[in-house]
mmCIF file of C-alpha atoms in Angstrom:
data_model
loop_
_atom_site.group_PDB
_atom_site.id
_atom_site.type_symbol
_atom_site.label_atom_id
_atom_site.label_comp_id
_atom_site.label_asym_id
_atom_site.label_seq_id
_atom_site.Cartn_x
_atom_site.Cartn_y
_atom_site.Cartn_z
ATOM 1 C CA MET A 1 -187.800 84.663 153.172
ATOM 2 C CA ASN A 2 -185.976 81.349 153.576
ATOM 3 C CA ILE A 3 -182.862 80.334 151.692
ATOM 4 C CA PHE A 4 -184.642 78.146 149.120
ATOM 5 C CA THR A 5 -187.107 80.859 148.201
ATOM 6 C CA THR A 6 -184.308 83.391 147.845
ATOM 7 C CA PHE A 7 -182.362 80.960 145.702
ATOM 8 C CA ILE A 8 -185.298 80.311 143.348
ATOM 9 C CA PHE A 9 -186.272 83.978 143.234
ATOM 10 C CA MET A 10 -182.802 85.109 142.173
ATOM 11 C CA ILE A 11 -182.575 82.390 139.518
ATOM 12 C CA VAL A 12 -185.953 83.400 138.051
ATOM 13 C CA ILE A 13 -185.086 87.089 138.149
ATOM 14 C CA GLY A 14 -181.731 86.424 136.448
ATOM 15 C CA ALA A 15 -183.341 84.242 133.784
ATOM 16 C CA VAL A 16 -186.038 86.812 133.050
ATOM 17 C CA ILE A 17 -183.496 89.612 132.851
ATOM 18 C CA GLY A 18 -181.189 87.578 130.576
ATOM 19 C CA ALA A 19 -183.983 86.469 128.243
ATOM 20 C CA ALA A 20 -185.563 89.925 128.135
ATOM 21 C CA THR A 21 -182.202 91.570 127.474
ATOM 22 C CA ASN A 22 -181.409 89.267 124.542
ATOM 23 C CA HIS A 23 -184.937 89.600 123.142
ATOM 24 C CA LEU A 24 -184.704 93.381 123.407
ATOM 25 C CA ALA A 25 -181.286 93.359 121.725
ATOM 26 C CA ILE A 26 -182.687 91.312 118.839
ATOM 27 C CA LYS A 27 -185.613 93.681 118.455
ATOM 28 C CA MET A 28 -183.301 96.684 118.552
ATOM 29 C CA LEU A 29 -181.517 95.401 115.463
ATOM 30 C CA PHE A 30 -184.474 96.708 113.445
ATOM 31 C CA ARG A 31 -186.608 98.785 115.791
ATOM 32 C CA PRO A 32 -187.474 101.511 116.039
ATOM 33 C CA TYR A 33 -187.548 102.133 112.292
ATOM 34 C CA LYS A 34 -187.077 105.886 112.661
ATOM 35 C CA PRO A 35 -185.375 108.233 115.133
ATOM 36 C CA TYR A 36 -187.272 109.721 118.066
ATOM 37 C CA TYR A 37 -186.563 113.100 119.619
ATOM 38 C CA LEU A 38 -187.051 114.520 123.087
ATOM 39 C CA PHE A 39 -186.657 118.244 123.639
ATOM 40 C CA GLY A 40 -185.080 118.517 120.204
ATOM 41 C CA LYS A 41 -182.456 115.868 120.881
ATOM 42 C CA GLN A 42 -182.375 112.422 119.310
ATOM 43 C CA LEU A 43 -182.914 109.643 121.797
ATOM 44 C CA PRO A 44 -180.161 107.003 122.024
ATOM 45 C CA PHE A 45 -180.616 103.755 120.093
ATOM 46 C CA THR A 46 -183.166 105.339 117.762
ATOM 47 C CA PRO A 47 -183.491 104.240 115.065
ATOM 48 C CA GLY A 48 -182.432 100.595 115.398
ATOM 49 C CA LEU A 49 -179.002 99.351 114.370
ATOM 50 C CA ILE A 50 -179.850 98.185 110.849
ATOM 51 C CA PRO A 51 -182.046 101.205 109.959
ATOM 52 C CA LYS A 52 -179.317 103.491 111.283
ATOM 53 C CA ARG A 53 -176.569 101.744 109.315
ATOM 54 C CA ARG A 54 -178.768 100.960 106.343
ATOM 55 C CA ASP A 55 -176.687 102.935 103.829
ATOM 56 C CA GLU A 56 -173.464 101.324 105.012
ATOM 57 C CA VAL A 57 -175.038 97.863 104.999
ATOM 58 C CA ALA A 58 -176.369 98.398 101.464
ATOM 59 C CA LYS A 59 -172.987 99.595 100.238
ATOM 60 C CA GLN A 60 -171.068 96.746 101.871
ATOM 61 C CA VAL A 61 -173.529 94.134 100.602
ATOM 62 C CA GLY A 62 -173.164 95.529 97.075
ATOM 63 C CA VAL A 63 -169.376 95.415 97.310
ATOM 64 C CA MET A 64 -169.421 91.901 98.772
ATOM 65 C CA VAL A 65 -171.771 90.575 96.077
ATOM 66 C CA MET A 66 -169.701 92.020 93.230
ATOM 67 C CA GLU A 67 -166.295 91.106 94.655
ATOM 68 C CA HIS A 68 -167.066 87.662 96.027
ATOM 69 C CA LEU A 69 -170.368 86.364 94.644
ATOM 70 C CA LEU A 70 -171.288 87.832 91.263
ATOM 71 C CA THR A 71 -167.774 87.779 89.786
ATOM 72 C CA PRO A 72 -166.915 87.667 86.057
ATOM 73 C CA GLU A 73 -164.890 84.516 86.669
ATOM 74 C CA GLY A 74 -167.799 82.760 88.351
ATOM 75 C CA ILE A 75 -170.278 83.735 85.651
ATOM 76 C CA GLN A 76 -167.830 82.779 82.897
ATOM 77 C CA LYS A 77 -167.191 79.417 84.531
ATOM 78 C CA ARG A 78 -170.921 78.820 84.734
ATOM 79 C CA PHE A 79 -171.484 79.763 81.107
ATOM 80 C CA GLU A 80 -168.650 77.554 79.887
ATOM 81 C CA SER A 81 -169.786 74.510 81.825
ATOM 82 C CA SER A 82 -171.128 71.622 79.767
ATOM 83 C CA GLU A 83 -174.413 71.697 81.689
ATOM 84 C CA ALA A 84 -175.027 75.353 80.801
ATOM 85 C CA LYS A 85 -174.157 74.756 77.148
ATOM 86 C CA GLN A 86 -176.512 71.785 76.965
ATOM 87 C CA GLU A 87 -179.309 73.763 78.593
ATOM 88 C CA ILE A 88 -178.825 76.645 76.156
ATOM 89 C CA LEU A 89 -178.713 74.189 73.247
ATOM 90 C CA HIS A 90 -181.941 72.492 74.368
ATOM 91 C CA THR A 91 -183.608 75.901 74.659
ATOM 92 C CA VAL A 92 -182.487 76.853 71.144
ATOM 93 C CA HIS A 93 -183.767 73.510 69.816
ATOM 94 C CA ARG A 94 -187.160 74.157 71.381
ATOM 95 C CA TYR A 95 -187.372 77.552 69.713
ATOM 96 C CA ILE A 96 -186.356 76.032 66.362
ATOM 97 C CA ASP A 97 -189.097 73.409 66.704
ATOM 98 C CA LYS A 98 -191.618 76.122 67.544
ATOM 99 C CA GLY A 99 -190.458 78.132 64.557
ATOM 100 C CA ALA A 100 -190.883 75.121 62.261
ATOM 101 C CA GLU A 101 -194.514 74.845 63.364
ATOM 102 C CA MET A 102 -195.370 78.516 62.770
ATOM 103 C CA GLU A 103 -198.024 78.860 60.074
ATOM 104 C CA ILE A 104 -197.954 82.652 59.983
ATOM 105 C CA THR A 105 -196.354 84.099 56.853
ATOM 106 C CA VAL A 106 -193.209 86.180 57.015
ATOM 107 C CA LEU A 107 -195.242 89.109 55.673
ATOM 108 C CA SER A 108 -197.842 88.792 58.445
ATOM 109 C CA LEU A 109 -195.137 88.357 61.064
ATOM 110 C CA LEU A 110 -193.480 91.582 59.960
ATOM 111 C CA GLU A 111 -196.843 93.352 60.017
ATOM 112 C CA SER A 112 -197.351 92.182 63.610
ATOM 113 C CA PHE A 113 -194.107 93.987 64.450
ATOM 114 C CA GLY A 114 -195.384 97.160 62.810
ATOM 115 C CA VAL A 115 -193.726 96.717 59.404
ATOM 116 C CA SER A 116 -196.564 97.164 56.909
ATOM 117 C CA GLN A 117 -196.281 96.396 53.169
ATOM 118 C CA ALA A 118 -192.863 94.875 53.701
ATOM 119 C CA ASP A 119 -192.836 93.372 50.198
ATOM 120 C CA VAL A 120 -193.488 96.731 48.511
ATOM 121 C CA LYS A 121 -190.876 98.459 50.641
ATOM 122 C CA ALA A 122 -188.373 95.680 49.984
ATOM 123 C CA ASP A 123 -188.942 95.888 46.214
ATOM 124 C CA GLU A 124 -188.541 99.667 46.287
ATOM 125 C CA TRP A 125 -185.377 99.349 48.339
ATOM 126 C CA ILE A 126 -183.923 96.783 45.910
ATOM 127 C CA HIS A 127 -184.650 99.077 42.948
ATOM 128 C CA GLU A 128 -183.157 102.106 44.680
ATOM 129 C CA TRP A 129 -180.149 100.169 45.932
ATOM 130 C CA SER A 130 -179.453 98.607 42.525
ATOM 131 C CA ASP A 131 -179.805 102.004 40.792
ATOM 132 C CA HIS A 132 -177.413 103.592 43.257
ATOM 133 C CA LYS A 133 -174.860 100.798 43.003
ATOM 134 C CA LEU A 134 -175.105 100.635 39.220
ATOM 135 C CA ASN A 135 -174.750 104.414 38.895
ATOM 136 C CA SER A 136 -171.755 104.377 41.197
ATOM 137 C CA LEU A 137 -170.201 101.488 39.289
ATOM 138 C CA LEU A 138 -170.692 103.116 35.889
ATOM 139 C CA GLU A 139 -169.351 106.414 37.212
ATOM 140 C CA ASN A 140 -166.207 104.761 38.544
ATOM 141 C CA TYR A 141 -165.508 102.971 35.250
ATOM 142 C CA ASN A 142 -166.716 105.753 32.950
ATOM 143 C CA GLU A 143 -163.284 106.477 31.434
ATOM 144 C CA GLN A 144 -162.052 102.912 31.220
ATOM 145 C CA THR A 145 -162.043 101.111 27.901
ATOM 146 C CA LEU A 146 -164.102 98.037 27.204
ATOM 147 C CA SER A 147 -160.870 96.049 26.986
ATOM 148 C CA GLU A 148 -159.966 97.156 30.521
ATOM 149 C CA LEU A 149 -163.423 96.385 31.838
ATOM 150 C CA LEU A 150 -163.780 92.912 30.391
ATOM 151 C CA PRO A 151 -161.937 90.038 32.069
ATOM 152 C CA LEU A 152 -159.231 88.592 29.843
ATOM 153 C CA ASP A 153 -160.919 85.205 29.555
ATOM 154 C CA VAL A 154 -164.205 86.864 28.496
ATOM 155 C CA GLU A 155 -162.409 88.982 25.903
ATOM 156 C CA ASN A 156 -160.632 85.918 24.522
ATOM 157 C CA LYS A 157 -163.888 83.986 24.497
ATOM 158 C CA ILE A 158 -165.620 86.695 22.453
ATOM 159 C CA SER A 159 -162.690 86.886 20.036
ATOM 160 C CA SER A 160 -162.721 83.125 19.552
ATOM 161 C CA LYS A 161 -166.442 83.210 18.759
ATOM 162 C CA ILE A 162 -166.160 85.828 15.995
ATOM 163 C CA PRO A 163 -165.623 83.220 13.208
ATOM 164 C CA ASP A 164 -168.680 81.365 14.485
ATOM 165 C CA ALA A 165 -170.635 84.629 14.429
ATOM 166 C CA ALA A 166 -169.541 85.286 10.839
ATOM 167 C CA ASP A 167 -170.553 81.767 9.843
ATOM 168 C CA TYR A 168 -173.929 82.202 11.562
ATOM 169 C CA ILE A 169 -174.571 85.525 9.784
ATOM 170 C CA LEU A 170 -173.774 84.012 6.389
ATOM 171 C CA LYS A 171 -175.929 80.948 7.015
ATOM 172 C CA ARG A 172 -178.853 83.110 8.038
ATOM 173 C CA GLY A 173 -178.271 85.255 4.949
ATOM 174 C CA ILE A 174 -178.272 82.190 2.690
ATOM 175 C CA HIS A 175 -181.389 80.864 4.383
ATOM 176 C CA TYR A 176 -183.148 84.184 3.913
ATOM 177 C CA PHE A 177 -182.234 84.729 0.273
ATOM 178 C CA GLU A 178 -183.181 81.145 -0.583
ATOM 179 C CA SER A 179 -186.670 81.750 0.798
ATOM 180 C CA GLU A 180 -189.477 83.180 -1.315
ATOM 181 C CA GLU A 181 -189.548 86.305 0.830
ATOM 182 C CA GLY A 182 -185.841 86.880 0.334
ATOM 183 C CA LYS A 183 -186.031 86.274 -3.399
ATOM 184 C CA SER A 184 -189.022 88.607 -3.697
ATOM 185 C CA ARG A 185 -187.297 91.349 -1.722
ATOM 186 C CA LEU A 186 -184.171 90.931 -3.854
ATOM 187 C CA GLY A 187 -186.338 91.406 -6.952
ATOM 188 C CA ASN A 188 -187.827 94.575 -5.474
ATOM 189 C CA MET A 189 -184.358 95.875 -4.669
ATOM 190 C CA ILE A 190 -183.198 95.251 -8.244
ATOM 191 C CA ASP A 191 -186.307 96.908 -9.570
ATOM 192 C CA ASP A 192 -185.767 99.965 -7.352
ATOM 193 C CA PHE A 193 -182.102 100.082 -8.358
ATOM 194 C CA LEU A 194 -182.931 100.097 -12.066
ATOM 195 C CA LYS A 195 -185.597 102.750 -11.617
ATOM 196 C CA GLU A 196 -183.097 105.018 -9.888
ATOM 197 C CA ARG A 197 -180.782 104.723 -12.898
ATOM 198 C CA GLY A 198 -183.342 106.299 -15.205
ATOM 199 C CA MET A 199 -183.083 105.534 -18.919
ATOM 200 C CA LEU A 200 -180.112 103.227 -18.466
ATOM 201 C CA GLY A 201 -182.029 101.154 -15.979
ATOM 202 C CA SER A 202 -185.058 101.036 -18.266
ATOM 203 C CA MET A 203 -182.938 99.833 -21.163
ATOM 204 C CA VAL A 204 -181.353 97.075 -19.067
ATOM 205 C CA GLN A 205 -184.763 96.067 -17.762
ATOM 206 C CA MET A 206 -186.169 96.086 -21.299
ATOM 207 C CA PHE A 207 -183.425 93.888 -22.712
ATOM 208 C CA LEU A 208 -183.075 91.436 -19.788
ATOM 209 C CA GLY A 209 -186.406 91.614 -18.032
ATOM 210 C CA ASN A 210 -186.726 91.829 -14.247
ATOM 211 C CA SER A 211 -187.316 88.144 -13.690
ATOM 212 C CA SER A 212 -184.372 87.219 -15.895
ATOM 213 C CA LEU A 213 -182.071 89.551 -13.950
ATOM 214 C CA ILE A 214 -183.207 88.094 -10.625
ATOM 215 C CA ASP A 215 -182.574 84.589 -11.898
ATOM 216 C CA ARG A 216 -179.047 85.598 -12.813
ATOM 217 C CA VAL A 217 -178.222 87.640 -9.689
ATOM 218 C CA HIS A 218 -179.821 85.346 -7.120
ATOM 219 C CA PRO A 219 -177.523 82.319 -7.667
ATOM 220 C CA GLU A 220 -174.502 84.599 -7.644
ATOM 221 C CA ILE A 221 -175.487 86.087 -4.303
ATOM 222 C CA ILE A 222 -175.976 82.610 -2.823
ATOM 223 C CA LYS A 223 -172.652 81.552 -4.304
ATOM 224 C CA PHE A 224 -170.999 84.654 -2.848
ATOM 225 C CA LEU A 225 -172.402 83.949 0.594
ATOM 226 C CA ARG A 226 -171.252 80.319 0.455
ATOM 227 C CA ASN A 227 -167.727 81.221 -0.611
ATOM 228 C CA ALA A 228 -165.027 80.566 2.008
ATOM 229 C CA GLU A 229 -163.368 83.879 1.154
ATOM 230 C CA THR A 230 -166.593 85.679 2.014
ATOM 231 C CA LYS A 231 -166.601 84.020 5.408
ATOM 232 C CA ARG A 232 -162.948 84.929 5.929
ATOM 233 C CA PHE A 233 -163.594 88.498 4.807
ATOM 234 C CA LEU A 234 -166.587 88.908 7.123
ATOM 235 C CA SER A 235 -164.684 87.331 10.018
ATOM 236 C CA ASP A 236 -161.708 89.657 9.494
ATOM 237 C CA LEU A 237 -164.054 92.619 9.265
ATOM 238 C CA LEU A 238 -165.757 91.672 12.524
ATOM 239 C CA VAL A 239 -162.362 91.209 14.221
ATOM 240 C CA GLN A 240 -161.266 94.669 13.085
ATOM 241 C CA GLU A 241 -164.484 96.246 14.313
ATOM 242 C CA TRP A 242 -164.262 94.341 17.585
ATOM 243 C CA ASP A 243 -160.709 95.607 18.119
ATOM 244 C CA LYS A 244 -161.960 99.160 17.576
ATOM 245 C CA VAL A 245 -164.901 98.721 19.930
ATOM 246 C CA LYS A 246 -162.616 97.359 22.650
ATOM 247 C CA GLN A 247 -160.722 100.639 22.671
ATOM 248 C CA PHE A 248 -163.861 102.694 23.255
ATOM 249 C CA SER A 249 -164.332 103.983 26.777
ATOM 250 C CA LEU A 250 -167.586 103.378 28.574
ATOM 251 C CA HIS A 251 -168.389 107.052 28.051
ATOM 252 C CA GLU A 252 -167.834 106.736 24.276
ATOM 253 C CA LEU A 253 -169.909 103.567 24.112
ATOM 254 C CA ASP A 254 -172.724 105.377 25.881
ATOM 255 C CA GLN A 255 -172.516 108.335 23.501
ATOM 256 C CA ARG A 256 -172.593 106.069 20.446
ATOM 257 C CA TRP A 257 -175.108 103.425 21.496
ATOM 258 C CA ASN A 258 -176.648 104.542 24.830
ATOM 259 C CA VAL A 259 -175.003 101.627 26.611
ATOM 260 C CA LYS A 260 -175.862 102.922 30.090
ATOM 261 C CA GLU A 261 -179.512 103.238 29.200
ATOM 262 C CA LEU A 262 -179.386 99.708 27.833
ATOM 263 C CA ILE A 263 -177.784 98.418 31.048
ATOM 264 C CA PHE A 264 -180.449 100.070 33.206
ATOM 265 C CA SER A 265 -183.157 98.787 30.897
ATOM 266 C CA VAL A 266 -181.873 95.226 31.254
ATOM 267 C CA LYS A 267 -181.639 95.653 35.015
ATOM 268 C CA ASN A 268 -185.199 96.964 35.276
ATOM 269 C CA GLN A 269 -186.477 94.223 33.009
ATOM 270 C CA LEU A 270 -184.863 91.563 35.183
ATOM 271 C CA LEU A 271 -186.204 93.094 38.397
ATOM 272 C CA SER A 272 -189.699 93.377 36.907
ATOM 273 C CA HIS A 273 -189.868 89.580 36.957
ATOM 274 C CA PHE A 274 -188.854 89.452 40.610
ATOM 275 C CA SER A 275 -190.898 90.350 43.686
ATOM 276 C CA THR A 276 -190.094 89.774 47.335
ATOM 277 C CA LYS A 277 -193.787 89.014 47.891
ATOM 278 C CA LEU A 278 -193.126 85.501 46.589
ATOM 279 C CA ILE A 279 -190.562 85.084 49.363
ATOM 280 C CA LEU A 280 -192.362 86.899 52.164
ATOM 281 C CA ASP A 281 -195.762 85.341 51.496
ATOM 282 C CA ARG A 282 -194.605 81.901 52.619
ATOM 283 C CA SER A 283 -194.988 80.647 56.175
ATOM 284 C CA VAL A 284 -192.176 81.047 58.666
ATOM 285 C CA GLY A 285 -192.406 77.332 59.379
ATOM 286 C CA ALA A 286 -191.694 76.492 55.736
ATOM 287 C CA TYR A 287 -188.356 78.271 55.897
ATOM 288 C CA VAL A 288 -187.389 77.092 59.376
ATOM 289 C CA SER A 289 -188.336 73.450 58.772
ATOM 290 C CA ALA A 290 -186.277 73.414 55.568
ATOM 291 C CA VAL A 291 -183.107 74.165 57.514
ATOM 292 C CA ALA A 292 -184.110 72.928 60.991
ATOM 293 C CA ASP A 293 -181.730 69.956 60.993
ATOM 294 C CA ASP A 294 -178.795 72.073 59.854
ATOM 295 C CA LEU A 295 -179.666 74.737 62.418
ATOM 296 C CA LYS A 296 -179.722 72.181 65.220
ATOM 297 C CA THR A 297 -176.696 70.176 64.122
ATOM 298 C CA HIS A 298 -174.305 72.769 62.754
ATOM 299 C CA VAL A 299 -175.431 76.361 63.246
ATOM 300 C CA ALA A 300 -176.737 76.366 66.828
ATOM 301 C CA PRO A 301 -173.663 74.747 68.504
ATOM 302 C CA VAL A 302 -171.283 77.065 66.671
ATOM 303 C CA LEU A 303 -173.321 80.190 67.437
ATOM 304 C CA ILE A 304 -173.688 79.212 71.090
ATOM 305 C CA GLN A 305 -169.954 78.651 71.435
ATOM 306 C CA LYS A 306 -169.146 81.920 69.695
ATOM 307 C CA GLY A 307 -171.779 83.724 71.755
ATOM 308 C CA ILE A 308 -170.359 82.385 75.023
ATOM 309 C CA SER A 309 -166.819 83.295 73.951
ATOM 310 C CA ALA A 310 -167.903 86.796 72.951
ATOM 311 C CA ALA A 311 -169.858 87.243 76.185
ATOM 312 C CA SER A 312 -166.873 86.048 78.230
ATOM 313 C CA ASN A 313 -164.611 88.596 76.561
ATOM 314 C CA VAL A 314 -166.888 91.524 77.360
ATOM 315 C CA LEU A 315 -168.361 90.211 80.606
ATOM 316 C CA GLU A 316 -166.151 92.173 82.979
ATOM 317 C CA GLY A 317 -166.718 95.426 81.119
ATOM 318 C CA LEU A 318 -170.434 94.690 80.833
ATOM 319 C CA LEU A 319 -170.790 94.105 84.567
ATOM 320 C CA ALA A 320 -168.917 97.332 85.224
ATOM 321 C CA LYS A 321 -171.200 99.266 82.867
ATOM 322 C CA LEU A 322 -174.336 97.730 84.346
ATOM 323 C CA GLN A 323 -173.132 98.856 87.805
ATOM 324 C CA PHE A 324 -174.695 95.959 89.680
ATOM 325 C CA GLU A 325 -173.084 97.217 92.860
ATOM 326 C CA ASP A 326 -175.142 100.414 92.686
ATOM 327 C CA ILE A 327 -178.266 98.477 91.714
ATOM 328 C CA ILE A 328 -177.919 96.188 94.742
ATOM 329 C CA ARG A 329 -177.278 99.162 97.023
ATOM 330 C CA GLU A 330 -180.300 101.051 95.694
ATOM 331 C CA GLN A 331 -182.565 98.028 96.017
ATOM 332 C CA ILE A 332 -181.500 97.408 99.613
ATOM 333 C CA GLU A 333 -182.056 101.071 100.440
ATOM 334 C CA LEU A 334 -185.541 100.922 98.919
ATOM 335 C CA PHE A 335 -186.431 97.596 100.522
ATOM 336 C CA PRO A 336 -189.012 98.158 103.323
ATOM 337 C CA LEU A 337 -187.560 97.650 106.794
ATOM 338 C CA GLU A 338 -190.670 95.751 107.878
ATOM 339 C CA LYS A 339 -190.175 93.242 105.064
ATOM 340 C CA MET A 340 -186.470 92.982 105.816
ATOM 341 C CA GLU A 341 -187.180 92.266 109.495
ATOM 342 C CA GLU A 342 -189.860 89.754 108.565
ATOM 343 C CA LEU A 343 -187.457 88.052 106.152
ATOM 344 C CA VAL A 344 -184.624 87.801 108.690
ATOM 345 C CA VAL A 345 -186.933 86.607 111.473
ATOM 346 C CA SER A 346 -188.629 84.018 109.240
ATOM 347 C CA ILE A 347 -185.268 82.604 108.189
ATOM 348 C CA SER A 348 -183.606 82.578 111.621
ATOM 349 C CA ASN A 349 -186.626 82.296 113.928
ATOM 350 C CA LYS A 350 -185.359 79.149 115.646
ATOM 351 C CA GLU A 351 -181.896 80.579 116.140
ATOM 352 C CA LEU A 352 -183.283 83.841 117.545
ATOM 353 C CA LYS A 353 -185.445 81.913 119.983
ATOM 354 C CA MET A 354 -182.396 79.929 121.029
ATOM 355 C CA ILE A 355 -180.506 83.187 121.623
ATOM 356 C CA THR A 356 -183.365 84.399 123.840
ATOM 357 C CA PHE A 357 -183.418 81.049 125.633
ATOM 358 C CA LEU A 358 -179.640 81.139 126.026
ATOM 359 C CA GLY A 359 -179.928 84.619 127.549
ATOM 360 C CA GLY A 360 -182.475 83.284 130.029
ATOM 361 C CA LEU A 361 -180.271 80.277 130.798
ATOM 362 C CA LEU A 362 -177.184 82.407 131.370
ATOM 363 C CA GLY A 363 -179.245 84.864 133.439
ATOM 364 C CA GLY A 364 -180.560 81.983 135.552
ATOM 365 C CA LEU A 365 -177.023 80.633 136.086
ATOM 366 C CA ILE A 366 -175.801 84.068 137.085
ATOM 367 C CA GLY A 367 -178.787 84.390 139.463
ATOM 368 C CA ALA A 368 -177.944 80.990 140.969
ATOM 369 C CA ILE A 369 -174.314 81.998 141.494
ATOM 370 C CA GLN A 370 -175.434 85.246 143.105
ATOM 371 C CA ALA A 371 -177.841 83.317 145.357
ATOM 372 C CA ILE A 372 -174.997 81.053 146.479
ATOM 373 C CA PHE A 373 -172.828 84.054 147.321
ATOM 374 C CA VAL A 374 -175.698 85.760 149.171
ATOM 375 C CA THR A 375 -176.456 82.598 151.122
ATOM 376 C CA LEU A 376 -172.857 81.835 152.056
ATOM 377 C CA PHE A 377 -171.655 85.342 152.738
#
């Protein structure tokens, strides 16, 4: 073998060894995927480096991601950026626009979520809630007087209206007794009164006559009702009675006039004219479109800002509770080695080929140097 052939042969052998060694080293990062045994002993370099250190790699990747990549500060900074806020705002606007176009009724929407007969249930809940609250309220104020229960301005307002009430009563009385019905009833009352007096009544009726007595009494009654002293007397009487009533406790008022029953009756009467079906039987779009501009202009920006602030305050604790580090570790441990190798090779294929080529180049250079030494020495 001449010198040139030896020189070329050693270069080729060195290059092949260098390239093959680097290629084998790259392959041994992942392969073999599992350990092999010979005579009960595990063979060296089985499994490959990454499969063997998979748990450590998964743990370190999880720690690195949480400590350097997925940090609360980084996420908070991203959330608080103007771009993120604008993107969130645009998303909210799109949902508001979609909501304004929804033709489905609120009742049907609730039924689609499994809430059937929402209007009936809502009405029943309102009745039960109002009964409970009203019972509790009346129980708490059961021993308090009406004067203590009424606000001072309401009490003063009622007191100031008593003269007007007296005037109204007298005017209605005058109007009634001036009518034919009132005059007729007055005649019947006089007739009954005289009959109850027996012979004396018969004598008076015989001498005066019923019609004559009515004609005499009727103007006097009207005159009495028109008299200013009558109005003053009735007003004073109402004031005295009002002062007495104000000192009654709620319990006493209920015993005398069934006030609690009256309150519940008024409440039930009011609720009988109200049904949530009128509210729930309208389309979702009708409600959303009515407030869409306000939602976009005022509500959405404020809620987004408050939501970001609230999320920022609990972000660190939330990340700790979610245990992303463990999630990342578990996912890496469950990730198939074949897919991991394919992923790494597909990303760094050119670089890996260059490493193999570099191994061949270095091997060839070493072979050339060896050939020089062999030739010279």
